[in-house]
PDB file of C-alpha atoms in Angstrom:
ATOM      1  CA  MET A   1       6.632  -6.333  24.204  1.00 38.00           C
ATOM      2  CA  VAL A   2       8.468  -3.936  22.148  1.00 42.00           C
ATOM      3  CA  SER A   3      11.702  -5.392  22.333  1.00 49.00           C
ATOM      4  CA  HIS A   4      15.597  -4.061  21.742  1.00 58.00           C
ATOM      5  CA  PRO A   5      16.108  -4.970  18.502  1.00 60.00           C
ATOM      6  CA  HIS A   6      12.804  -4.215  16.906  1.00 65.00           C
ATOM      7  CA  GLU A   7      12.180  -0.685  19.241  1.00 73.00           C
ATOM      8  CA  ILE A   8      16.255   0.533  18.949  1.00 74.00           C
ATOM      9  CA  PRO A   9      16.246   0.485  15.064  1.00 80.00           C
ATOM     10  CA  ILE A  10      13.024   2.439  15.040  1.00 80.00           C
ATOM     11  CA  ARG A  11      14.575   5.135  17.549  1.00 79.00           C
ATOM     12  CA  LEU A  12      17.109   5.604  15.641  1.00 83.00           C
ATOM     13  CA  PHE A  13      14.948   7.184  12.665  1.00 85.00           C
ATOM     14  CA  GLN A  14      12.983   8.921  15.033  1.00 84.00           C
ATOM     15  CA  ASN A  15      15.692  10.466  16.425  1.00 83.00           C
ATOM     16  CA  ARG A  16      17.175  11.656  12.624  1.00 84.00           C
ATOM     17  CA  PRO A  17      13.671  11.460  10.510  1.00 86.00           C
ATOM     18  CA  GLU A  18      16.606  12.142   7.240  1.00 88.00           C
ATOM     19  CA  LEU A  19      18.433   8.523   7.985  1.00 88.00           C
ATOM     20  CA  ALA A  20      14.866   6.490   5.652  1.00 89.00           C
ATOM     21  CA  ALA A  21      15.598   9.321   2.233  1.00 90.00           C
ATOM     22  CA  GLU A  22      19.360   8.742   2.967  1.00 87.00           C
ATOM     23  CA  LEU A  23      18.548   5.252   2.200  1.00 87.00           C
ATOM     24  CA  LEU A  24      16.577   5.393  -0.553  1.00 89.00           C
ATOM     25  CA  VAL A  25      18.678   7.597  -2.084  1.00 87.00           C
ATOM     26  CA  LYS A  26      21.928   6.341  -1.686  1.00 81.00           C
ATOM     27  CA  ARG A  27      20.798   2.003  -1.778  1.00 82.00           C
ATOM     28  CA  VAL A  28      18.225   2.137  -3.464  1.00 83.00           C
ATOM     29  CA  GLY A  29      18.989   4.775  -5.606  1.00 85.00           C
ATOM     30  CA  ALA A  30      15.296   6.497  -4.629  1.00 87.00           C
ATOM     31  CA  ASP A  31      14.602   9.654  -7.207  1.00 87.00           C
ATOM     32  CA  LEU A  32      12.982  11.998  -4.140  1.00 89.00           C
ATOM     33  CA  PRO A  33      11.894  15.603  -3.931  1.00 88.00           C
ATOM     34  CA  ALA A  34      14.489  18.348  -2.835  1.00 89.00           C
ATOM     35  CA  TYR A  35      12.914  19.487   1.156  1.00 90.00           C
ATOM     36  CA  ALA A  36      13.772  22.212   3.403  1.00 90.00           C
ATOM     37  CA  SER A  37      12.969  20.390   6.133  1.00 90.00           C
ATOM     38  CA  ALA A  38      12.804  16.773   7.475  1.00 90.00           C
ATOM     39  CA  GLU A  39      10.655  16.006  10.576  1.00 87.00           C
ATOM     40  CA  SER A  40       9.012  12.348  12.857  1.00 83.00           C
ATOM     41  CA  GLU A  41       5.025  12.340  12.693  1.00 77.00           C
ATOM     42  CA  SER A  42       3.556  10.522  14.941  1.00 68.00           C
ATOM     43  CA  GLU A  43       2.836   6.662  13.750  1.00 66.00           C
ATOM     44  CA  ALA A  44      -0.552   6.377  14.527  1.00 65.00           C
ATOM     45  CA  LEU A  45      -2.466   5.980  11.054  1.00 67.00           C
ATOM     46  CA  THR A  46      -5.837   5.765  12.559  1.00 58.00           C
ATOM     47  CA  ASP A  47      -7.926   8.344  10.862  1.00 53.00           C
ATOM     48  CA  ASN A  48     -12.285   8.352  12.394  1.00 47.00           C
ATOM     49  CA  ASP A  49     -11.733   4.324  12.441  1.00 49.00           C
ATOM     50  CA  PRO A  50     -12.167   2.003  14.879  1.00 45.00           C
ATOM     51  CA  ILE A  51      -8.965  -0.422  13.792  1.00 51.00           C
ATOM     52  CA  GLU A  52      -6.283   1.177  14.849  1.00 54.00           C
ATOM     53  CA  LEU A  53      -3.086   1.319  12.690  1.00 66.00           C
ATOM     54  CA  ASN A  54       0.648   1.975  13.858  1.00 79.00           C
ATOM     55  CA  CYS A  55       3.205   1.754  11.648  1.00 84.00           C
ATOM     56  CA  ASP A  56       7.134   2.068  12.944  1.00 87.00           C
ATOM     57  CA  ASN A  57       8.183   5.276  12.320  1.00 89.00           C
ATOM     58  CA  VAL A  58       6.875   8.357   9.873  1.00 91.00           C
ATOM     59  CA  SER A  59       9.468  10.803   8.425  1.00 93.00           C
ATOM     60  CA  VAL A  60       7.715  14.052   6.696  1.00 94.00           C
ATOM     61  CA  PHE A  61       9.265  16.245   4.619  1.00 95.00           C
ATOM     62  CA  ARG A  62       8.272  19.970   3.852  1.00 94.00           C
ATOM     63  CA  ASP A  63       9.460  22.948   1.539  1.00 93.00           C
ATOM     64  CA  ALA A  64       9.863  26.177   2.645  1.00 92.00           C
ATOM     65  CA  VAL A  65       6.792  26.728   3.365  1.00 92.00           C
ATOM     66  CA  GLY A  66       5.966  23.945   5.105  1.00 91.00           C
ATOM     67  CA  ASN A  67       4.081  22.190   2.798  1.00 93.00           C
ATOM     68  CA  ALA A  68       4.516  17.980   2.304  1.00 94.00           C
ATOM     69  CA  VAL A  69       6.325  17.079  -0.859  1.00 95.00           C
ATOM     70  CA  TYR A  70       6.853  13.558   0.148  1.00 94.00           C
ATOM     71  CA  ALA A  71       6.810  11.073   3.116  1.00 95.00           C
ATOM     72  CA  ILE A  72       8.381   7.350   4.179  1.00 95.00           C
ATOM     73  CA  ILE A  73       6.870   5.030   6.202  1.00 94.00           C
ATOM     74  CA  THR A  74       9.501   3.083   7.649  1.00 93.00           C
ATOM     75  CA  GLU A  75       9.165  -0.359   8.999  1.00 93.00           C
ATOM     76  CA  VAL A  76      11.399  -2.928  10.873  1.00 89.00           C
ATOM     77  CA  GLN A  77      10.683  -6.565   9.878  1.00 90.00           C
ATOM     78  CA  ARG A  78      12.443  -9.162  11.754  1.00 85.00           C
ATOM     79  CA  SER A  79      10.316 -12.065  10.302  1.00 89.00           C
ATOM     80  CA  GLU A  80       7.909 -12.989   7.790  1.00 91.00           C
ATOM     81  CA  ASP A  81       4.310 -11.396   8.239  1.00 91.00           C
ATOM     82  CA  ALA A  82       0.953 -12.463   6.136  1.00 90.00           C
ATOM     83  CA  ALA A  83      -0.277  -9.588   7.628  1.00 89.00           C
ATOM     84  CA  LYS A  84       1.498  -7.056   6.107  1.00 93.00           C
ATOM     85  CA  SER A  85       0.564  -7.889   3.076  1.00 93.00           C
ATOM     86  CA  PHE A  86      -2.742  -6.088   4.053  1.00 91.00           C
ATOM     87  CA  SER A  87      -1.566  -3.608   6.864  1.00 91.00           C
ATOM     88  CA  TRP A  88       1.572  -1.677   4.318  1.00 94.00           C
ATOM     89  CA  PRO A  89      -1.073  -0.509   1.256  1.00 94.00           C
ATOM     90  CA  MET A  90      -3.617   1.206   4.099  1.00 92.00           C
ATOM     91  CA  TYR A  91      -0.472   2.967   5.635  1.00 92.00           C
ATOM     92  CA  LEU A  92       0.615   3.788   2.392  1.00 94.00           C
ATOM     93  CA  THR A  93      -2.725   5.248   1.075  1.00 93.00           C
ATOM     94  CA  ILE A  94      -3.917   6.911   4.951  1.00 91.00           C
ATOM     95  CA  LEU A  95      -1.095   8.571   5.330  1.00 92.00           C
ATOM     96  CA  ARG A  96      -1.162   9.661   0.980  1.00 93.00           C
ATOM     97  CA  LYS A  97      -4.785  11.156   2.196  1.00 92.00           C
ATOM     98  CA  ARG A  98      -3.543  12.792   5.072  1.00 91.00           C
ATOM     99  CA  LEU A  99      -0.617  14.686   3.950  1.00 92.00           C
ATOM    100  CA  GLN A 100      -1.460  15.224   0.139  1.00 94.00           C
ATOM    101  CA  CYS A 101       1.595  13.956  -1.379  1.00 95.00           C
ATOM    102  CA  PRO A 102       3.587  10.727  -2.620  1.00 95.00           C
ATOM    103  CA  VAL A 103       4.572   8.696   0.189  1.00 95.00           C
ATOM    104  CA  ARG A 104       7.423   5.380  -0.004  1.00 95.00           C
ATOM    105  CA  LEU A 105       7.723   2.177   2.440  1.00 96.00           C
ATOM    106  CA  LEU A 106      11.175   1.577   2.853  1.00 95.00           C
ATOM    107  CA  VAL A 107      10.705  -2.018   5.164  1.00 95.00           C
ATOM    108  CA  VAL A 108      14.210  -2.613   7.036  1.00 91.00           C
ATOM    109  CA  CYS A 109      14.802  -5.927   7.442  1.00 90.00           C
ATOM    110  CA  THR A 110      17.006  -8.180  10.262  1.00 82.00           C
ATOM    111  CA  ASP A 111      18.103 -10.725   7.773  1.00 86.00           C
ATOM    112  CA  ASP A 112      18.589 -12.016   4.365  1.00 88.00           C
ATOM    113  CA  ALA A 113      15.329 -14.512   4.443  1.00 92.00           C
ATOM    114  CA  THR A 114      13.126 -11.683   5.483  1.00 93.00           C
ATOM    115  CA  ALA A 115      14.628  -9.295   3.153  1.00 93.00           C
ATOM    116  CA  HIS A 116      13.347 -11.965   0.416  1.00 94.00           C
ATOM    117  CA  TRP A 117      10.393 -12.263   1.265  1.00 96.00           C
ATOM    118  CA  ALA A 118       9.876  -8.225   1.609  1.00 96.00           C
ATOM    119  CA  ARG A 119      10.254  -7.698  -1.794  1.00 95.00           C
ATOM    120  CA  ARG A 120       7.647  -9.599  -3.299  1.00 95.00           C
ATOM    121  CA  PRO A 121       4.733  -7.465  -5.513  1.00 95.00           C
ATOM    122  CA  ILE A 122       1.234  -7.084  -3.584  1.00 95.00           C
ATOM    123  CA  GLU A 123      -0.997  -7.065  -5.669  1.00 93.00           C
ATOM    124  CA  ILE A 124      -3.776  -4.901  -4.430  1.00 91.00           C
ATOM    125  CA  GLY A 125      -6.540  -6.349  -6.661  1.00 86.00           C
ATOM    126  CA  PRO A 126      -6.676  -3.646  -9.549  1.00 85.00           C
ATOM    127  CA  PRO A 127      -4.483  -4.095 -13.304  1.00 85.00           C
ATOM    128  CA  GLY A 128      -1.271  -2.504 -12.138  1.00 87.00           C
ATOM    129  CA  PHE A 129      -2.284  -1.757  -8.531  1.00 90.00           C
ATOM    130  CA  THR A 130       0.910  -2.851  -6.804  1.00 94.00           C
ATOM    131  CA  LEU A 131       2.792  -2.063  -4.060  1.00 95.00           C
ATOM    132  CA  LEU A 132       6.549  -2.725  -4.180  1.00 94.00           C
ATOM    133  CA  ALA A 133       8.094  -1.776  -1.273  1.00 95.00           C
ATOM    134  CA  ASP A 134      11.442  -0.108  -0.722  1.00 95.00           C
ATOM    135  CA  VAL A 135      13.778  -2.777   0.925  1.00 94.00           C
ATOM    136  CA  ILE A 136      16.684  -2.429   2.802  1.00 91.00           C
ATOM    137  CA  GLY A 137      18.686  -5.883   3.871  1.00 88.00           C
ATOM    138  CA  PRO A 138      21.613  -6.673   5.934  1.00 83.00           C
ATOM    139  CA  GLU A 139      24.221  -5.969   2.968  1.00 80.00           C
ATOM    140  CA  GLU A 140      23.257  -3.139   1.505  1.00 82.00           C
ATOM    141  CA  LEU A 141      23.158  -1.775   5.294  1.00 79.00           C
ATOM    142  CA  ILE A 142      26.969  -2.625   5.680  1.00 75.00           C
ATOM    143  CA  GLN A 143      27.564  -1.439   3.043  1.00 75.00           C
ATOM    144  CA  ALA A 144      26.114   1.962   3.628  1.00 72.00           C
ATOM    145  CA  THR A 145      28.224   2.086   6.355  1.00 68.00           C
ATOM    146  CA  ASP A 146      31.570   3.075   4.122  1.00 63.00           C
ATOM    147  CA  GLU A 147      29.740   6.077   2.666  1.00 57.00           C
ATOM    148  CA  GLN A 148      28.674   8.226   5.380  1.00 60.00           C
ATOM    149  CA  GLU A 149      29.557  11.082   7.825  1.00 60.00           C
ATOM    150  CA  ALA A 150      30.445  10.348  11.297  1.00 54.00           C
ATOM    151  CA  HIS A 151      27.069  11.557  12.415  1.00 60.00           C
ATOM    152  CA  GLU A 152      25.269   9.452   9.588  1.00 66.00           C
ATOM    153  CA  ALA A 153      27.727   6.215  10.128  1.00 76.00           C
ATOM    154  CA  ALA A 154      26.878   5.929  13.721  1.00 82.00           C
ATOM    155  CA  GLU A 155      22.961   4.992  13.188  1.00 84.00           C
ATOM    156  CA  LEU A 156      24.112   2.821  10.083  1.00 83.00           C
ATOM    157  CA  LEU A 157      26.430   0.540  12.181  1.00 81.00           C
ATOM    158  CA  ILE A 158      24.050   0.483  14.921  1.00 81.00           C
ATOM    159  CA  LEU A 159      21.153  -0.609  12.451  1.00 81.00           C
ATOM    160  CA  ALA A 160      23.729  -3.384  10.892  1.00 79.00           C
ATOM    161  CA  ALA A 161      24.605  -4.124  14.571  1.00 72.00           C
ATOM    162  CA  ALA A 162      20.892  -5.154  14.856  1.00 66.00           C
ATOM    163  CA  MET A 163      20.888  -7.644  12.094  1.00 73.00           C
ATOM    164  CA  VAL A 164      24.812  -8.569  12.566  1.00 68.00           C
ATOM    165  CA  ARG A 165      25.742  -9.525  16.481  1.00 58.00           C
ATOM    166  CA  LYS A 166      28.581 -11.875  16.470  1.00 58.00           C
ATOM    167  CA  GLY A 167      31.756 -13.578  14.955  1.00 60.00           C
ATOM    168  CA  PRO A 168      34.012 -11.144  13.429  1.00 66.00           C
ATOM    169  CA  GLN A 169      32.101  -8.877  11.532  1.00 70.00           C
ATOM    170  CA  GLY A 170      29.801  -8.242  14.719  1.00 68.00           C
ATOM    171  CA  ASP A 171      33.210  -7.506  16.847  1.00 72.00           C
ATOM    172  CA  SER A 172      34.260  -5.348  13.228  1.00 78.00           C
ATOM    173  CA  MET A 173      31.217  -2.375  13.302  1.00 77.00           C
ATOM    174  CA  ALA A 174      31.802  -2.748  17.248  1.00 79.00           C
ATOM    175  CA  HIS A 175      35.597  -1.535  16.442  1.00 82.00           C
ATOM    176  CA  ALA A 176      34.150   0.775  13.994  1.00 82.00           C
ATOM    177  CA  LEU A 177      31.452   2.081  15.795  1.00 83.00           C
ATOM    178  CA  GLY A 178      34.007   3.205  18.323  1.00 84.00           C
ATOM    179  CA  ARG A 179      35.621   5.272  16.242  1.00 84.00           C
ATOM    180  CA  ARG A 180      32.722   6.787  14.927  1.00 85.00           C
ATOM    181  CA  LEU A 181      31.660   7.861  17.984  1.00 83.00           C
ATOM    182  CA  ASN A 182      34.726   8.826  19.187  1.00 83.00           C
ATOM    183  CA  GLU A 183      34.280  11.794  16.252  1.00 84.00           C
ATOM    184  CA  LEU A 184      30.811  13.066  18.392  1.00 83.00           C
ATOM    185  CA  SER A 185      30.593  15.668  20.930  1.00 83.00           C
ATOM    186  CA  GLU A 186      29.854  13.386  24.590  1.00 78.00           C
ATOM    187  CA  ALA A 187      26.331  14.459  24.371  1.00 79.00           C
ATOM    188  CA  GLU A 188      25.688  12.320  21.647  1.00 82.00           C
ATOM    189  CA  ARG A 189      28.308  10.300  22.227  1.00 80.00           C
ATOM    190  CA  ARG A 190      26.721   8.469  25.280  1.00 77.00           C
ATOM    191  CA  LYS A 191      23.506   8.988  23.196  1.00 79.00           C
ATOM    192  CA  TYR A 192      24.358   6.425  20.491  1.00 82.00           C
ATOM    193  CA  ALA A 193      26.334   4.061  23.038  1.00 80.00           C
ATOM    194  CA  GLY A 194      23.138   4.244  25.082  1.00 78.00           C
ATOM    195  CA  TRP A 195      21.259   2.504  21.695  1.00 79.00           C
ATOM    196  CA  ALA A 196      24.108   0.417  20.388  1.00 80.00           C
ATOM    197  CA  TRP A 197      25.221  -1.361  24.041  1.00 77.00           C
ATOM    198  CA  ARG A 198      21.424  -2.446  23.927  1.00 74.00           C
ATOM    199  CA  LEU A 199      21.910  -4.159  20.264  1.00 74.00           C
ATOM    200  CA  LEU A 200      25.262  -5.798  20.174  1.00 74.00           C
ATOM    201  CA  SER A 201      27.104  -9.041  22.153  1.00 74.00           C
ATOM    202  CA  GLN A 202      28.660  -9.055  24.953  1.00 76.00           C
ATOM    203  CA  GLU A 203      31.872  -9.126  23.069  1.00 77.00           C
ATOM    204  CA  ALA A 204      31.431  -6.201  21.385  1.00 76.00           C
ATOM    205  CA  CYS A 205      30.428  -4.306  23.736  1.00 77.00           C
ATOM    206  CA  ARG A 206      33.460  -4.427  25.230  1.00 78.00           C
ATOM    207  CA  VAL A 207      34.741  -3.422  22.396  1.00 79.00           C
ATOM    208  CA  LEU A 208      32.818  -0.494  22.627  1.00 79.00           C
ATOM    209  CA  GLU A 209      33.699   0.249  26.287  1.00 79.00           C
ATOM    210  CA  GLU A 210      36.636   0.212  25.300  1.00 79.00           C
ATOM    211  CA  TYR A 211      36.520   2.917  23.451  1.00 77.00           C
ATOM    212  CA  MET A 212      33.914   4.669  25.767  1.00 75.00           C
ATOM    213  CA  SER A 213      35.837   4.330  28.741  1.00 65.00           C
ATOM    214  CA  LEU A 214      32.754   3.976  30.569  1.00 58.00           C
ATOM    215  CA  THR A 215      31.058   0.657  30.820  1.00 54.00           C
ATOM    216  CA  TYR A 216      27.007   0.132  30.317  1.00 54.00           C
ATOM    217  CA  GLN A 217      26.297  -0.430  33.699  1.00 56.00           C
ATOM    218  CA  GLU A 218      28.081   3.702  34.663  1.00 57.00           C
ATOM    219  CA  TYR A 219      26.255   4.555  31.518  1.00 54.00           C
ATOM    220  CA  LEU A 220      22.423   3.475  32.851  1.00 54.00           C
ATOM    221  CA  GLU A 221      23.868   4.841  36.231  1.00 57.00           C
ATOM    222  CA  SER A 222      24.403   8.274  34.487  1.00 56.00           C
ATOM    223  CA  PRO A 223      22.093  11.198  34.152  1.00 54.00           C
ATOM    224  CA  ALA A 224      21.579  10.735  30.198  1.00 53.00           C
ATOM    225  CA  GLY A 225      21.128   6.751  31.004  1.00 52.00           C
ATOM    226  CA  GLN A 226      18.841   7.144  33.178  1.00 53.00           C
ATOM    227  CA  LEU A 227      16.626   9.680  30.704  1.00 50.00           C
ATOM    228  CA  GLU A 228      17.096   6.922  28.503  1.00 56.00           C
ATOM    229  CA  LEU A 229      16.071   4.344  30.770  1.00 52.00           C
ATOM    230  CA  ARG A 230      12.649   6.533  30.557  1.00 54.00           C
ATOM    231  CA  GLY A 231      12.019   7.096  27.638  1.00 54.00           C
ATOM    232  CA  GLU A 232      12.448   3.173  27.090  1.00 57.00           C
ATOM    233  CA  ARG A 233       9.494   2.411  29.534  1.00 58.00           C
ATOM    234  CA  ARG A 234       7.283   5.011  27.785  1.00 61.00           C
ATOM    235  CA  GLY A 235       7.866   2.862  24.547  1.00 63.00           C
ATOM    236  CA  GLU A 236       6.897  -0.571  26.252  1.00 68.00           C
ATOM    237  CA  LEU A 237       4.007   1.073  27.908  1.00 73.00           C
ATOM    238  CA  ARG A 238       3.269   2.495  24.455  1.00 76.00           C
ATOM    239  CA  GLY A 239       3.072  -1.081  23.134  1.00 74.00           C
ATOM    240  CA  GLU A 240       1.703  -2.971  26.245  1.00 80.00           C
ATOM    241  CA  ILE A 241      -0.890  -0.412  25.199  1.00 85.00           C
ATOM    242  CA  ARG A 242      -1.210  -0.821  21.489  1.00 81.00           C
ATOM    243  CA  ALA A 243      -1.480  -4.606  21.921  1.00 81.00           C
ATOM    244  CA  LEU A 244      -4.482  -4.267  24.836  1.00 85.00           C
ATOM    245  CA  LEU A 245      -6.644  -2.662  22.144  1.00 86.00           C
ATOM    246  CA  LYS A 246      -5.829  -4.950  19.331  1.00 81.00           C
ATOM    247  CA  LEU A 247      -6.726  -8.296  21.664  1.00 83.00           C
ATOM    248  CA  VAL A 248      -9.672  -6.002  23.058  1.00 85.00           C
ATOM    249  CA  GLU A 249     -10.306  -5.371  19.016  1.00 83.00           C
ATOM    250  CA  LEU A 250     -10.126  -8.958  18.319  1.00 80.00           C
ATOM    251  CA  ARG A 251     -12.348 -10.675  20.764  1.00 83.00           C
ATOM    252  CA  GLY A 252     -15.126  -8.086  19.446  1.00 86.00           C
ATOM    253  CA  ILE A 253     -15.375  -6.099  22.780  1.00 88.00           C
ATOM    254  CA  GLU A 254     -16.861  -2.421  22.257  1.00 88.00           C
ATOM    255  CA  VAL A 255     -14.827   0.121  23.692  1.00 88.00           C
ATOM    256  CA  SER A 256     -16.322   3.288  24.158  1.00 88.00           C
ATOM    257  CA  ALA A 257     -14.051   7.271  23.553  1.00 87.00           C
ATOM    258  CA  GLU A 258     -13.753   7.667  27.168  1.00 87.00           C
ATOM    259  CA  ALA A 259     -12.361   3.690  27.836  1.00 88.00           C
ATOM    260  CA  ARG A 260     -10.377   4.208  25.060  1.00 87.00           C
ATOM    261  CA  GLU A 261      -9.292   7.682  26.911  1.00 87.00           C
ATOM    262  CA  ARG A 262      -8.376   6.107  30.517  1.00 88.00           C
ATOM    263  CA  ILE A 263      -6.765   2.926  28.529  1.00 88.00           C
ATOM    264  CA  GLU A 264      -3.946   5.818  26.176  1.00 85.00           C
ATOM    265  CA  SER A 265      -3.909   7.900  29.496  1.00 84.00           C
ATOM    266  CA  CYS A 266      -2.622   5.349  31.838  1.00 84.00           C
ATOM    267  CA  THR A 267       1.203   5.178  33.124  1.00 80.00           C
ATOM    268  CA  ASP A 268       0.957   2.170  34.876  1.00 80.00           C
ATOM    269  CA  SER A 269       2.242  -0.747  33.416  1.00 78.00           C
ATOM    270  CA  GLY A 270       1.029  -2.622  35.862  1.00 81.00           C
ATOM    271  CA  GLN A 271      -2.642  -1.801  35.589  1.00 84.00           C
ATOM    272  CA  VAL A 272      -2.166  -2.171  31.982  1.00 86.00           C
ATOM    273  CA  GLU A 273      -1.275  -6.405  32.168  1.00 84.00           C
ATOM    274  CA  ARG A 274      -3.963  -6.566  34.885  1.00 86.00           C
ATOM    275  CA  TRP A 275      -6.077  -5.069  32.282  1.00 90.00           C
ATOM    276  CA  PHE A 276      -4.636  -7.313  29.255  1.00 86.00           C
ATOM    277  CA  ALA A 277      -5.261 -10.463  31.959  1.00 85.00           C
ATOM    278  CA  ARG A 278      -9.009  -9.805  32.415  1.00 87.00           C
ATOM    279  CA  ALA A 279      -9.701  -9.166  28.347  1.00 86.00           C
ATOM    280  CA  VAL A 280      -9.046 -13.033  27.712  1.00 83.00           C
ATOM    281  CA  GLU A 281     -11.942 -14.110  29.138  1.00 82.00           C
ATOM    282  CA  ALA A 282     -14.317 -10.381  29.484  1.00 84.00           C
ATOM    283  CA  SER A 283     -17.134  -9.838  27.567  1.00 86.00           C
ATOM    284  CA  SER A 284     -16.944  -6.070  27.986  1.00 89.00           C
ATOM    285  CA  ILE A 285     -14.875  -3.461  28.632  1.00 90.00           C
ATOM    286  CA  ASP A 286     -16.238  -2.351  31.813  1.00 89.00           C
ATOM    287  CA  GLN A 287     -14.904  -5.965  33.157  1.00 89.00           C
ATOM    288  CA  ILE A 288     -11.966  -4.653  32.019  1.00 90.00           C
ATOM    289  CA  LEU A 289     -11.263  -1.730  33.364  1.00 88.00           C
ATOM    290  CA  ARG A 290     -13.037  -2.589  36.936  1.00 80.00           C
TER     291      ARG A 290
END
């Protein structure tokens, strides 16, 4: 199941793909090529392969005529995961092949211990073939909030709120976020507040409500809140579908193109949950989709 502390930061990078490049330049010191436009692309990295690969976010940067000059894969990491030492190199090489341009990996970590782990080199095999991820931890994110314009800082403050939820620092960020949001248009203010309310502690949410003159419940009942909830449910459904396909793969069950299409096009979360329950013991895709 997709969780708010993981999903909301990803949506911030999807909302403004330039954010990944700005963090690399300003906090990591990366020297990136000039670009004319930036866009978020599908996080699905499967390339005619039965193994499904999905990263958290892909930002593609193009020149004036539309050619990709570089891309950034962003992963939001909340804990150590040994499997990433195998999947991260695949993400990079598959996307590099697809776009025919350099690709970097940005790992945004929610705590210092995970950031320390993510900075370890991944030895691929051949001498010198080593992956070093660009890693942003809590301290770098908090420092970055002081250097941005209002629109940019709102995103960074929300990301930092995912890491520091309680205590004086969390309340301080809530005040800073409230001040930043008041510098934006009403539509932008509500959109960012909707994301922040899902991440901050109850105390910080109350601080934010003072700046918004709007409670979280009132926001949820508004047209913007209802639209956000529908988007959130679609994101959760995509996560459930990916989990189902992964379970089927791990159990060695063959999935036809027709069956995969039926699963991926399903819009009923309850149906996906029923399929998942059957997949635990089923021996064929027909038994799962019956």
